[in-house]
Coordinates of C-alpha atoms in Angstrom, one line a residue:
M132 CA 0.0 0.0 0.0
H133 CA 2.9 2.3 0.9
S134 CA 4.6 1.6 -2.5
L135 CA 1.3 2.3 -4.3
K136 CA 0.9 5.6 -2.6
K137 CA 4.5 6.5 -3.3
C138 CA 4.1 5.6 -7.0
F139 CA 1.0 7.8 -7.2
C140 CA 2.8 10.7 -5.7
L141 CA 5.7 10.4 -8.0
K142 CA 3.5 10.2 -11.0
K143 CA 1.6 13.3 -9.8
T144 CA 4.9 15.1 -9.4
R145 CA 6.1 14.0 -12.8
H146 CA 2.8 15.2 -14.4
L147 CA 3.1 18.5 -12.6
L148 CA 6.6 19.1 -13.9
E149 CA 5.5 18.2 -17.5
T150 CA 2.6 20.7 -17.1
H151 CA 5.0 23.4 -16.1
D152 CA 7.2 22.6 -19.0
T153 CA 4.3 22.8 -21.4
L154 CA 3.1 26.1 -20.0
S155 CA 6.6 27.5 -20.3
S156 CA 6.8 26.5 -23.9
E157 CA 3.5 28.2 -24.7
T158 CA 4.1 31.4 -22.8
C159 CA 6.8 34.0 -22.1
F160 CA 7.7 32.4 -18.7
T161 CA 10.6 30.1 -17.9
V162 CA 9.9 26.8 -16.1
N163 CA 11.2 28.4 -12.9
D164 CA 8.8 31.3 -13.4
V165 CA 5.9 28.9 -13.9
E166 CA 6.8 27.1 -10.7
A167 CA 6.9 30.4 -8.8
L168 CA 3.5 31.3 -10.3
Y169 CA 2.2 27.9 -9.2
V170 CA 2.9 28.6 -5.6
L171 CA 1.4 32.1 -5.9
Y172 CA -1.7 30.5 -7.6
K173 CA -2.1 28.0 -4.7
R174 CA -2.0 30.9 -2.2
L175 CA -4.6 32.9 -4.1
S176 CA -6.8 29.9 -4.7
S177 CA -7.1 29.2 -1.0
S178 CA -7.4 32.7 0.3
I179 CA -11.3 32.6 0.5
I180 CA -12.5 29.2 -1.0
D181 CA -9.9 26.5 -0.5
D182 CA -10.6 24.3 -3.5
G183 CA -7.5 24.7 -5.7
H184 CA -9.2 27.2 -8.1
I185 CA -9.2 31.0 -8.2
H186 CA -12.8 32.3 -7.8
K187 CA -13.9 35.8 -8.7
E188 CA -13.9 36.9 -5.1
E189 CA -10.3 35.8 -4.7
F190 CA -9.2 37.3 -8.0
L191 CA -10.7 40.7 -7.2
Q192 CA -9.3 40.7 -3.7
A193 CA -5.8 39.8 -4.8
I194 CA -5.7 42.1 -7.9
F195 CA -7.9 45.0 -6.9
S196 CA -8.6 44.6 -3.2
C197 CA -12.3 44.9 -4.0
S198 CA -14.0 41.6 -3.4
D199 CA -16.8 43.4 -1.6
R200 CA -17.7 45.9 -4.3
Q201 CA -18.6 45.8 -7.9
N202 CA -16.1 47.0 -10.5
L203 CA -16.8 46.5 -14.2
F204 CA -13.1 46.7 -15.2
A205 CA -12.1 44.1 -12.6
D206 CA -15.0 41.8 -13.5
R207 CA -14.1 42.1 -17.2
L208 CA -10.5 41.0 -16.5
F209 CA -11.7 38.0 -14.5
D210 CA -14.0 37.0 -17.4
L211 CA -11.0 37.2 -19.9
F212 CA -8.8 35.2 -17.6
D213 CA -11.5 32.6 -17.3
L214 CA -10.9 31.1 -20.7
K215 CA -13.2 28.1 -20.2
R216 CA -16.0 30.4 -18.9
N217 CA -16.8 28.1 -16.0
G218 CA -16.6 30.7 -13.3
I219 CA -13.1 29.8 -12.0
I220 CA -9.5 30.5 -13.1
E221 CA -7.5 27.3 -13.5
F222 CA -3.7 27.3 -13.3
G223 CA -3.2 27.1 -17.0
E224 CA -5.5 30.0 -17.6
F225 CA -3.8 32.0 -14.9
V226 CA -0.3 31.5 -16.5
R227 CA -1.4 32.0 -20.1
S228 CA -3.4 35.2 -19.3
L229 CA -0.6 36.7 -17.2
S230 CA 1.8 36.0 -20.0
I231 CA 0.1 38.6 -22.2
F232 CA 1.2 41.2 -19.6
H233 CA 4.9 40.0 -19.8
P234 CA 7.3 42.6 -21.2
K235 CA 8.4 40.1 -23.9
A236 CA 4.8 39.2 -25.0
P237 CA 4.0 40.3 -28.7
E238 CA 2.5 43.7 -28.9
E239 CA -0.2 42.4 -31.1
D240 CA -1.4 40.1 -28.3
K241 CA -1.5 43.1 -25.9
I242 CA -3.5 45.1 -28.4
T243 CA -6.0 42.3 -29.0
F244 CA -6.4 41.7 -25.2
A245 CA -7.0 45.4 -24.6
F246 CA -9.6 45.5 -27.3
R247 CA -11.4 42.5 -25.7
V248 CA -11.5 44.3 -22.4
Y249 CA -13.6 47.1 -23.9
D250 CA -15.7 44.7 -26.1
L251 CA -18.0 44.0 -23.2
K252 CA -20.7 42.3 -25.3
N253 CA -18.2 40.2 -27.2
T254 CA -19.5 41.4 -30.6
G255 CA -16.1 42.1 -32.1
Y256 CA -16.7 45.9 -31.9
I257 CA -16.3 48.5 -29.2
E258 CA -19.7 50.3 -29.1
R259 CA -20.2 53.8 -27.7
D260 CA -22.0 52.6 -24.6
E261 CA -19.3 50.0 -23.9
L262 CA -16.6 52.7 -24.1
K263 CA -18.5 54.9 -21.7
D264 CA -19.0 52.1 -19.2
M265 CA -15.3 51.3 -19.2
V266 CA -14.3 54.9 -18.9
L267 CA -16.5 55.2 -15.8
A268 CA -15.1 52.0 -14.4
I269 CA -11.5 53.1 -14.8
L270 CA -12.3 56.4 -13.2
Q271 CA -14.0 54.5 -10.3
E272 CA -10.8 52.4 -9.9
L273 CA -8.7 55.6 -9.8
K274 CA -11.2 57.1 -7.4
L275 CA -11.8 60.0 -9.8
T276 CA -15.1 61.7 -10.5
L277 CA -15.8 63.7 -13.7
P278 CA -19.0 65.5 -14.7
N279 CA -21.1 63.5 -17.1
D280 CA -20.7 66.0 -19.9
V281 CA -16.9 65.6 -19.6
V282 CA -17.2 61.8 -19.8
E283 CA -19.5 62.1 -22.8
E284 CA -16.9 64.4 -24.5
I285 CA -14.1 61.9 -23.9
V286 CA -16.2 59.1 -25.4
H287 CA -17.3 61.3 -28.3
K288 CA -13.8 62.4 -29.2
T289 CA -12.4 58.9 -28.9
I290 CA -15.1 57.4 -31.2
Q291 CA -14.7 60.3 -33.6
E292 CA -11.0 59.8 -34.0
A293 CA -10.9 56.0 -34.0
D294 CA -14.0 55.3 -36.2
L295 CA -12.4 55.5 -39.6
N296 CA -15.3 54.0 -41.6
G297 CA -18.0 56.1 -39.9
D298 CA -20.2 53.3 -38.5
G299 CA -20.2 54.7 -35.0
R300 CA -18.1 51.9 -33.4
I301 CA -14.5 50.7 -33.2
D302 CA -13.5 47.5 -35.0
P303 CA -10.2 45.6 -34.3
H304 CA -8.4 47.3 -37.2
E305 CA -9.4 50.8 -36.1
W306 CA -8.4 50.0 -32.6
M307 CA -4.9 48.9 -33.8
E308 CA -4.6 52.2 -35.7
L309 CA -5.6 54.1 -32.6
V310 CA -3.1 52.3 -30.5
A311 CA -0.4 53.1 -33.1
R312 CA -1.2 56.8 -32.7
Y313 CA -1.5 56.6 -28.9
P314 CA 0.7 53.8 -27.5
S315 CA -0.2 54.8 -24.0
L316 CA -3.5 53.0 -24.5
I317 CA -1.8 49.7 -23.9
K318 CA 0.7 50.9 -21.4
N319 CA -1.0 49.0 -18.6
M320 CA -0.8 45.8 -20.7
T321 CA 2.9 45.4 -19.6
L322 CA 3.9 44.5 -16.1
P323 CA 7.7 44.8 -15.8
Y324 CA 8.0 42.6 -12.7
L325 CA 6.7 39.6 -14.6
E326 CA 10.1 39.4 -16.3
E327 CA 11.7 38.7 -12.9
V328 CA 9.2 36.6 -11.1
T329 CA 11.7 34.3 -9.5
A330 CA 14.1 37.1 -8.6
L331 CA 11.4 39.1 -6.9
F332 CA 9.7 36.1 -5.3
P333 CA 12.5 33.6 -4.6
C334 CA 10.4 31.8 -2.0
F335 CA 7.9 30.9 -4.8
V336 CA 10.4 28.6 -6.6
M337 CA 9.9 25.0 -5.7
T338 CA 12.8 22.7 -5.3
S339 CA 11.9 19.1 -5.6
K340 CA 13.6 16.6 -3.3
V341 CA 12.7 13.7 -5.7
R342 CA 15.6 12.6 -7.8
D343 CA 15.0 12.3 -11.6
S344 CA 15.5 8.6 -11.4
E345 CA 12.7 8.3 -8.9
L346 CA 10.1 9.9 -11.0
V347 CA 9.3 6.7 -12.8
C348 CA 7.8 3.9 -10.6
G349 CA 9.7 0.7 -10.4
K350 CA 13.2 2.3 -10.6

């Protein structure tokens, strides 16, 4: 029975390492970075509901410290991290989504993600009302209040400048053109510290005490 339990644990460890290797190959993170993020993920996923998954309350509390209040911008980010749309963020989703914010991530990926943040209805366009809702949400997060006519003017001028074909909304191509003129629109899509995850959080790096030769049962 002890041998069977040991075999299961070693197989589980081997599978985990393979998963980390796969995530590293698919993202901007090194294997060590992924291991550090795994420890961080475990901490976040047990902060409120200890079930091994990050729920919306845990995500909002960790990222925005606002689990007890509504915030459209925060909710939208959670929805985009939740790639399977099952109400939780799994580890693979966590790593792949964070990778977009890595300094070495392709700019096109950052532009696309930022567009999806504003495309609240998932129609493939940024509508006027969606843009206004996001402007208000960002102001709320910054604890700023502007008169409604000022907000309307911001929205109007943005649509006016970005809407090249005159249909009253912003499509992905128009968004890309707008970002080319105003790169600061995706400034928040890069988090410099993600390039040094293990350096900033050395305690997150896991060091296995299992020798490589022990990872296969029967050896």
